[in-house]
mmCIF file of C-alpha atoms in Angstrom:
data_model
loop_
_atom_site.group_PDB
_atom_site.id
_atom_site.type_symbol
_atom_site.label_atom_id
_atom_site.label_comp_id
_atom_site.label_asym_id
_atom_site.label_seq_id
_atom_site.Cartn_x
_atom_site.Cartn_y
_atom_site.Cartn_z
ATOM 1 C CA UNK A 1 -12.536 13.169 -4.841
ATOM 2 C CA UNK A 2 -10.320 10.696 -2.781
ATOM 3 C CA UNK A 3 -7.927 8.623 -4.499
ATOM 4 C CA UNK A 4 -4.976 6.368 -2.850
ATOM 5 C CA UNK A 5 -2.241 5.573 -5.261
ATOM 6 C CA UNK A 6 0.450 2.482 -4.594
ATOM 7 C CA UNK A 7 2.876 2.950 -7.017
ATOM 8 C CA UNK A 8 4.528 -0.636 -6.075
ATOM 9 C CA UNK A 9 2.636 -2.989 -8.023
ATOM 10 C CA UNK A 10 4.840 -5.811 -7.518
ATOM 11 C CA UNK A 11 7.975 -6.310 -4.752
ATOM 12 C CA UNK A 12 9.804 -9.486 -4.260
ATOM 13 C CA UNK A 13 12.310 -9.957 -1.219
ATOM 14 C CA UNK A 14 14.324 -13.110 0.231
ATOM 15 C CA UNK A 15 13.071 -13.779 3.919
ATOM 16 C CA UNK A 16 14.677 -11.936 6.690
ATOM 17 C CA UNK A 17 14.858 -8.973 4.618
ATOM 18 C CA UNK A 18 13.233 -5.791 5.625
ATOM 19 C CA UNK A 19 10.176 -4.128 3.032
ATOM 20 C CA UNK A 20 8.315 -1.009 2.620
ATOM 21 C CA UNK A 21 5.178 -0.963 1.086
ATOM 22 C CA UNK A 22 4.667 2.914 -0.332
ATOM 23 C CA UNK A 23 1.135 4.401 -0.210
ATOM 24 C CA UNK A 24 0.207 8.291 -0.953
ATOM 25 C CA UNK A 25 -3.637 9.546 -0.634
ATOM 26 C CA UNK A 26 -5.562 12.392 -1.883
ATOM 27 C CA UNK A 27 -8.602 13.826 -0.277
ATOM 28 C CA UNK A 28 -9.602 17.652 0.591
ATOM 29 C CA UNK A 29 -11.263 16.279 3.991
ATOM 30 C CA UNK A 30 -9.063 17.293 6.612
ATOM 31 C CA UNK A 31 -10.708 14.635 9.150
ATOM 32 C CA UNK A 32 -9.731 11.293 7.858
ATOM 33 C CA UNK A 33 -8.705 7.673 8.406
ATOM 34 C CA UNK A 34 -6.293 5.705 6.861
ATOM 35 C CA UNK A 35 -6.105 1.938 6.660
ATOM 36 C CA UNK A 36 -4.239 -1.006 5.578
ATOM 37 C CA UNK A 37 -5.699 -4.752 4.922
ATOM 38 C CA UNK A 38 -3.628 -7.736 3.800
ATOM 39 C CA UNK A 39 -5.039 -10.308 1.409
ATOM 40 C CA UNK A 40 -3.570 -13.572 1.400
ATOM 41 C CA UNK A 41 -4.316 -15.889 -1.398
ATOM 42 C CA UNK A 42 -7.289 -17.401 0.458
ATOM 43 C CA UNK A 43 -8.616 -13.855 -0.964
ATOM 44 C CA UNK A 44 -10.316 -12.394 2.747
ATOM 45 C CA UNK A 45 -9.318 -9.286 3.301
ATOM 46 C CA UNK A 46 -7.645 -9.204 6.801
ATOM 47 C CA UNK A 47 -7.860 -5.475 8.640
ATOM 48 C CA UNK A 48 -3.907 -4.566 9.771
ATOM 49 C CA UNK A 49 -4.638 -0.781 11.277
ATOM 50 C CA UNK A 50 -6.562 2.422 11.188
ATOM 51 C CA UNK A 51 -4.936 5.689 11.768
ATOM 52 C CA UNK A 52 -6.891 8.438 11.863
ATOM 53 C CA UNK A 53 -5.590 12.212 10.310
ATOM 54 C CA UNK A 54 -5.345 13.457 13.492
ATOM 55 C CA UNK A 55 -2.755 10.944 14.899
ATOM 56 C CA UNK A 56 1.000 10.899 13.402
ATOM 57 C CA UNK A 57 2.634 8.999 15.950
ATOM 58 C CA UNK A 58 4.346 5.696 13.771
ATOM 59 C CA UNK A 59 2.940 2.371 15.432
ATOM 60 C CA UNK A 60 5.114 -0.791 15.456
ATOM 61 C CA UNK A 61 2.719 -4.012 16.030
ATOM 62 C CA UNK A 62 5.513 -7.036 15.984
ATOM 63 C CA UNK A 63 7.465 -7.254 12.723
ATOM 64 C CA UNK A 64 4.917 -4.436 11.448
ATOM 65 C CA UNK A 65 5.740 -0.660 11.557
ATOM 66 C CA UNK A 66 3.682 2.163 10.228
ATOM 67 C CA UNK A 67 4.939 5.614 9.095
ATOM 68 C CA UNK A 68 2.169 8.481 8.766
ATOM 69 C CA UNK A 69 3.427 11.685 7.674
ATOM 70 C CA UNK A 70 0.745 14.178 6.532
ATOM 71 C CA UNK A 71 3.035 16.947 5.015
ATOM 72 C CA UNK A 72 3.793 14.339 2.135
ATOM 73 C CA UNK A 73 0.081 12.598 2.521
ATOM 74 C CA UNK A 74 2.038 9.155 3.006
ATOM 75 C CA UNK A 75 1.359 6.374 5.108
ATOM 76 C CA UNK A 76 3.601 3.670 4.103
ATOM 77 C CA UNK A 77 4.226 -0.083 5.453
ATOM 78 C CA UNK A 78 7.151 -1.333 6.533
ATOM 79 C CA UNK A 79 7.436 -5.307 7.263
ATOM 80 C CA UNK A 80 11.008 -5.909 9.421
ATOM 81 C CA UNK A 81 12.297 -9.360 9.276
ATOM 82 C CA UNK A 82 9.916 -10.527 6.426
ATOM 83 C CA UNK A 83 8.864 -14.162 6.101
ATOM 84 C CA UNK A 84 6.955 -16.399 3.748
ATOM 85 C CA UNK A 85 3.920 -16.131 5.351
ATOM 86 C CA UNK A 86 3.869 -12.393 4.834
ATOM 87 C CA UNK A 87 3.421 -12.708 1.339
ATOM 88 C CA UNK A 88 0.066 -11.431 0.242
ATOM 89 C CA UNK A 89 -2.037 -8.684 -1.986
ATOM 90 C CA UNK A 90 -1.451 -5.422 0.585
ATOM 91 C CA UNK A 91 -4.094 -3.159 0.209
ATOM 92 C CA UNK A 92 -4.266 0.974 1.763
ATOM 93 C CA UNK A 93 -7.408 2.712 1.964
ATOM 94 C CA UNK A 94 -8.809 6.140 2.954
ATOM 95 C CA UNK A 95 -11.960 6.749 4.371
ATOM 96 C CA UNK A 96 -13.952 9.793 4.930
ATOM 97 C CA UNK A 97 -15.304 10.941 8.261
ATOM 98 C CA UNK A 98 -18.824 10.227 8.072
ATOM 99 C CA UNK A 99 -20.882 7.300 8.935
ATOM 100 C CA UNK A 100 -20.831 5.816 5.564
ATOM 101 C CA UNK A 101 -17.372 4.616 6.477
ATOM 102 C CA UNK A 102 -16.688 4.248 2.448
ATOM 103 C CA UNK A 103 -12.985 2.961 2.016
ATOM 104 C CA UNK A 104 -11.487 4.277 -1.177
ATOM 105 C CA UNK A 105 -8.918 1.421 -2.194
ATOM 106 C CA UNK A 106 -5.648 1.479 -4.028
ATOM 107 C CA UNK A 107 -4.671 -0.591 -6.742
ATOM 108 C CA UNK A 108 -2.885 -3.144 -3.898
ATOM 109 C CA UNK A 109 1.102 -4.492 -3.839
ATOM 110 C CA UNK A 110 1.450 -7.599 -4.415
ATOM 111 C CA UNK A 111 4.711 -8.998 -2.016
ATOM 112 C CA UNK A 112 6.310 -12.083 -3.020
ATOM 113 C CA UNK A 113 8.986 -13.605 -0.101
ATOM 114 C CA UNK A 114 11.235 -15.922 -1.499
ATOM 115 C CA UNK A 115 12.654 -18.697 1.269
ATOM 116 C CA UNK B 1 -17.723 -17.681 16.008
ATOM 117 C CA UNK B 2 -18.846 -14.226 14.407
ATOM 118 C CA UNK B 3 -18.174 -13.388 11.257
ATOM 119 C CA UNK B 4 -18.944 -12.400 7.709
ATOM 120 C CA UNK B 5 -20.193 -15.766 5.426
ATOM 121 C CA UNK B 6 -20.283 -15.936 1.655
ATOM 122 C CA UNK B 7 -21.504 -18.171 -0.676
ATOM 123 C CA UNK B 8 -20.901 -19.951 -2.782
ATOM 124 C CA UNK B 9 -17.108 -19.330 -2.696
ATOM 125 C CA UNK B 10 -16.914 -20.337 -6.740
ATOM 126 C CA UNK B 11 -20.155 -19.462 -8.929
ATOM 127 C CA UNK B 12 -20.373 -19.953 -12.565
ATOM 128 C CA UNK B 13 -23.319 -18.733 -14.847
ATOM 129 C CA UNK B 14 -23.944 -18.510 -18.497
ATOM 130 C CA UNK B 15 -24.388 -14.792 -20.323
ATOM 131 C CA UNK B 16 -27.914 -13.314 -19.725
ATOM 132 C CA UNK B 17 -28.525 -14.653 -16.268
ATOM 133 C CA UNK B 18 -29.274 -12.654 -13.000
ATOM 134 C CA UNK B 19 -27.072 -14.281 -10.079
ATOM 135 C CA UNK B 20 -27.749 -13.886 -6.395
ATOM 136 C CA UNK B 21 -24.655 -13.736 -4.362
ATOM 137 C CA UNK B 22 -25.020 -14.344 -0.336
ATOM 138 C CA UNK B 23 -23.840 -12.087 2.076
ATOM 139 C CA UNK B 24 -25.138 -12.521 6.256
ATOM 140 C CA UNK B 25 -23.133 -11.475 8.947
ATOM 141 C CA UNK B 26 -23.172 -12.652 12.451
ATOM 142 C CA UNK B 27 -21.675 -9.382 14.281
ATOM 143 C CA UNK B 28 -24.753 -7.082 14.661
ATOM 144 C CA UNK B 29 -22.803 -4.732 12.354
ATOM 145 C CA UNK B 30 -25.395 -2.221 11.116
ATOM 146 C CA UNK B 31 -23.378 -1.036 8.132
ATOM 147 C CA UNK B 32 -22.449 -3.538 4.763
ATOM 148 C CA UNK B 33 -21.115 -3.480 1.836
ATOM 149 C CA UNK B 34 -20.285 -4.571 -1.553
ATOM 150 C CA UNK B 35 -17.056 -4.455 -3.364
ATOM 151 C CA UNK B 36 -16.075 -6.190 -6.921
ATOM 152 C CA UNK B 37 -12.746 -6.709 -7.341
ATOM 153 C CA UNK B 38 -10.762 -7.428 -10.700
ATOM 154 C CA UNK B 39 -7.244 -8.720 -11.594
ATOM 155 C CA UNK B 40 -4.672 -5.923 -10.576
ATOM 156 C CA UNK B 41 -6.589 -3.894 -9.390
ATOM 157 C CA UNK B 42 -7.878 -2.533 -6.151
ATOM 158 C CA UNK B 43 -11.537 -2.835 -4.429
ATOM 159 C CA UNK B 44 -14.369 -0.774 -6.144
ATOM 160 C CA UNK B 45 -17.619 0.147 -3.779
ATOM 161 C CA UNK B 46 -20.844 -1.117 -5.586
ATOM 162 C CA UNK B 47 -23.535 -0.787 -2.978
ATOM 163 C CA UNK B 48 -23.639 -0.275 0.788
ATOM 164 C CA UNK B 49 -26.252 -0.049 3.418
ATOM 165 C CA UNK B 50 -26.785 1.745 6.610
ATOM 166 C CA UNK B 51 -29.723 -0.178 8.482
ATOM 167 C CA UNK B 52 -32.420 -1.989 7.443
ATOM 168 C CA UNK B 53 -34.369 -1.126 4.791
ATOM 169 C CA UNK B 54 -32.160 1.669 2.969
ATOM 170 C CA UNK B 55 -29.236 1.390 0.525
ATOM 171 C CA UNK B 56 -26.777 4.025 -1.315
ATOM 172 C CA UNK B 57 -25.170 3.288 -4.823
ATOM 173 C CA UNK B 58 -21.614 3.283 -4.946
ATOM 174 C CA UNK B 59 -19.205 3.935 -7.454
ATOM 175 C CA UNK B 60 -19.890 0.716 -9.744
ATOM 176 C CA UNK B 61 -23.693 0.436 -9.226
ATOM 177 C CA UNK B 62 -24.790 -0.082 -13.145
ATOM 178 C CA UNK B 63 -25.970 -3.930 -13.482
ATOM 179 C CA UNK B 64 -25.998 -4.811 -9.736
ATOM 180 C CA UNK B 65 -28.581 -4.549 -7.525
ATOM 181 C CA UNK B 66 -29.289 -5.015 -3.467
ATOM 182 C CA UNK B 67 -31.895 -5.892 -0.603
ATOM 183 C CA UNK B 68 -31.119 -5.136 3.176
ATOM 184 C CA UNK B 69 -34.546 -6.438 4.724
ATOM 185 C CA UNK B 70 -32.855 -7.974 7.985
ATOM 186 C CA UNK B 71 -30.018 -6.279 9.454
ATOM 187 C CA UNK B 72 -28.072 -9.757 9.371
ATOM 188 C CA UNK B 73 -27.794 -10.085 5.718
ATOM 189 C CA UNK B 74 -27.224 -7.697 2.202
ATOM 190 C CA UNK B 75 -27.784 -10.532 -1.118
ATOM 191 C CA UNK B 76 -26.068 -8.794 -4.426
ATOM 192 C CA UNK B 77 -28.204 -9.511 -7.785
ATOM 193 C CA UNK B 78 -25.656 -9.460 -10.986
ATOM 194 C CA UNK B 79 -28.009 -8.826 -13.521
ATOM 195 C CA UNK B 80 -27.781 -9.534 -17.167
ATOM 196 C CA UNK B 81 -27.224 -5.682 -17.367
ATOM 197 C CA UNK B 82 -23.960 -5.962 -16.187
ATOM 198 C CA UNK B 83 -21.632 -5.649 -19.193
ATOM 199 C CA UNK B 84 -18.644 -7.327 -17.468
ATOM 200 C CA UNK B 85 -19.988 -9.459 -14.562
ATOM 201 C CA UNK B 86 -16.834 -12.006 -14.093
ATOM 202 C CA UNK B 87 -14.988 -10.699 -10.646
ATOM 203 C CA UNK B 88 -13.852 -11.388 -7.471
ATOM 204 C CA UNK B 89 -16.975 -10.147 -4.988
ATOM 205 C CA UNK B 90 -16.518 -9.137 -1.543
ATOM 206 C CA UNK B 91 -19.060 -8.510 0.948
ATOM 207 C CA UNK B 92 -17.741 -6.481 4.045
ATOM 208 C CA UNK B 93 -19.742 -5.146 7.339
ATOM 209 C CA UNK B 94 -19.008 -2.352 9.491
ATOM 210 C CA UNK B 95 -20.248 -1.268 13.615
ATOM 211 C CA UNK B 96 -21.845 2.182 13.465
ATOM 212 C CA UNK B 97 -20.260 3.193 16.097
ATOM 213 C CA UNK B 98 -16.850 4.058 17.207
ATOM 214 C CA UNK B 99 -14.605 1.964 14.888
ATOM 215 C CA UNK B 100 -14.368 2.696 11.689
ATOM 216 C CA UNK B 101 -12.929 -0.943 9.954
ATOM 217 C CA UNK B 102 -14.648 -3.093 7.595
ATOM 218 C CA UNK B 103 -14.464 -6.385 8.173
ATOM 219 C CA UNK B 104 -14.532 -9.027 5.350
ATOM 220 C CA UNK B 105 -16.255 -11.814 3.787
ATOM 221 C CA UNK B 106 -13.867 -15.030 2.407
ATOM 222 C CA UNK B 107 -15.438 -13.226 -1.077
ATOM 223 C CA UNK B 108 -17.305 -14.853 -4.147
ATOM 224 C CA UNK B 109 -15.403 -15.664 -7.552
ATOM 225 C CA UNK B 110 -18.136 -15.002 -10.548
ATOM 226 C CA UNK B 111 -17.744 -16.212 -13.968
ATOM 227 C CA UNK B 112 -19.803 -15.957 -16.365
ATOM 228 C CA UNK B 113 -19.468 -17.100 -20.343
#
């Protein structure tokens, strides 16, 4: 069975400061993707990036950064120069490499940036 | 502009009732689905959909139940089966090729007393 696990229920910064949102997955498929959606109080869940299992390189999109690292089944978040607007519900999901496309959720991290 | 529409955003209905919630996308996604989510916790699958005409149960399927009779749109039933039907609901589609993303509904709040 897949299961994502966010161990950071709740993280509260000052703006400007730099955060990493933790995620870990479990799954015995070794063809995979990995996602991560934001979800701002409006409550739609906006897509951030997919990675799939075969590609470790980090990717840096703006103020956004992403760390894959399959030896410790992490893909973690990190936000550089945070601001107000960033705070949000941060979801990670897995998905299995079939056409069903299923995304197995975490329980979320809920980011508070304090002006 | 394509996207995913729900409605009603806020729904409120009294113990015992079956509830229709509106999903239709506008993307010519062939692949939907439907999530409930609750306070603190993540997204939980309840039914998704391929094509037309065929559905799969998900992980929360007990009290809910689905249609997919036009590609364009996936209605969830609450029924009065549904022990604890108050939740956030969130409709989601999906191309069946290539990309692998869901892309998301603004959601449906349910309450029911």
């Amino acid at each position: 069975a897949q299961k994502v696990t966010q161990a950071q229920t709740e993280i509260s910064v000052v703006e400007k400061e730099d955060v990493t949102l933790d995620c870990v997955y479990e799954t015995r498929d070794t063809t995979y993707y990995l996602f991560w959606y934001k979800q701002p109080p409006s409550g739609e869940l906006v897509f951030l990036i997919r990675r799939n299992s075969f590609d470790e390189q980090n990717e840096i999109s703006g103020r956004y950064s992403w760390n894959f690292q399959k030896s410790t089944s992490s893909f973690n978040f990190t936000i550089t120069a945070s601001q107000v607007v960033d705070s949000a519900v941060y979801f990670c999901a897995l998905s299995d490499y079939t056409s069903y496309g299923k995304l197995t959720f975490g329980q979320g991290t809920i980011l508070t940036v304090h002006p | 502009d394509g996207g995913i529409t729900q409605s009603p955003k806020y729904l409120f209905r009294k113990e015992g009732q079956n509830v229709t919630l509106s999903c239709e996308q506008n993307l010519n996604h062939d692949a939907m689905y439907w999530y409930r989510q609750d306070p603190g916790q993540g997204l939980r699958l309840i039914y998704y959909s391929q094509i037309v005409n065929d559905f799969q149960k998900g992980d929360i399927a007990e009290g809910y139940s689905v249609s997919r009779e036009k590609k364009e749109s996936f209605p969830l039933t609450v029924t009065s089966a549904q022990k604890n039907p108050t939740a956030f609901y969130l409709c989601a589609s999906r191309t069946g090729t290539g990309t692998y993303e869901q892309y998301f509904g603004p959601g449906t709040r349910l309450t029911v007393t």
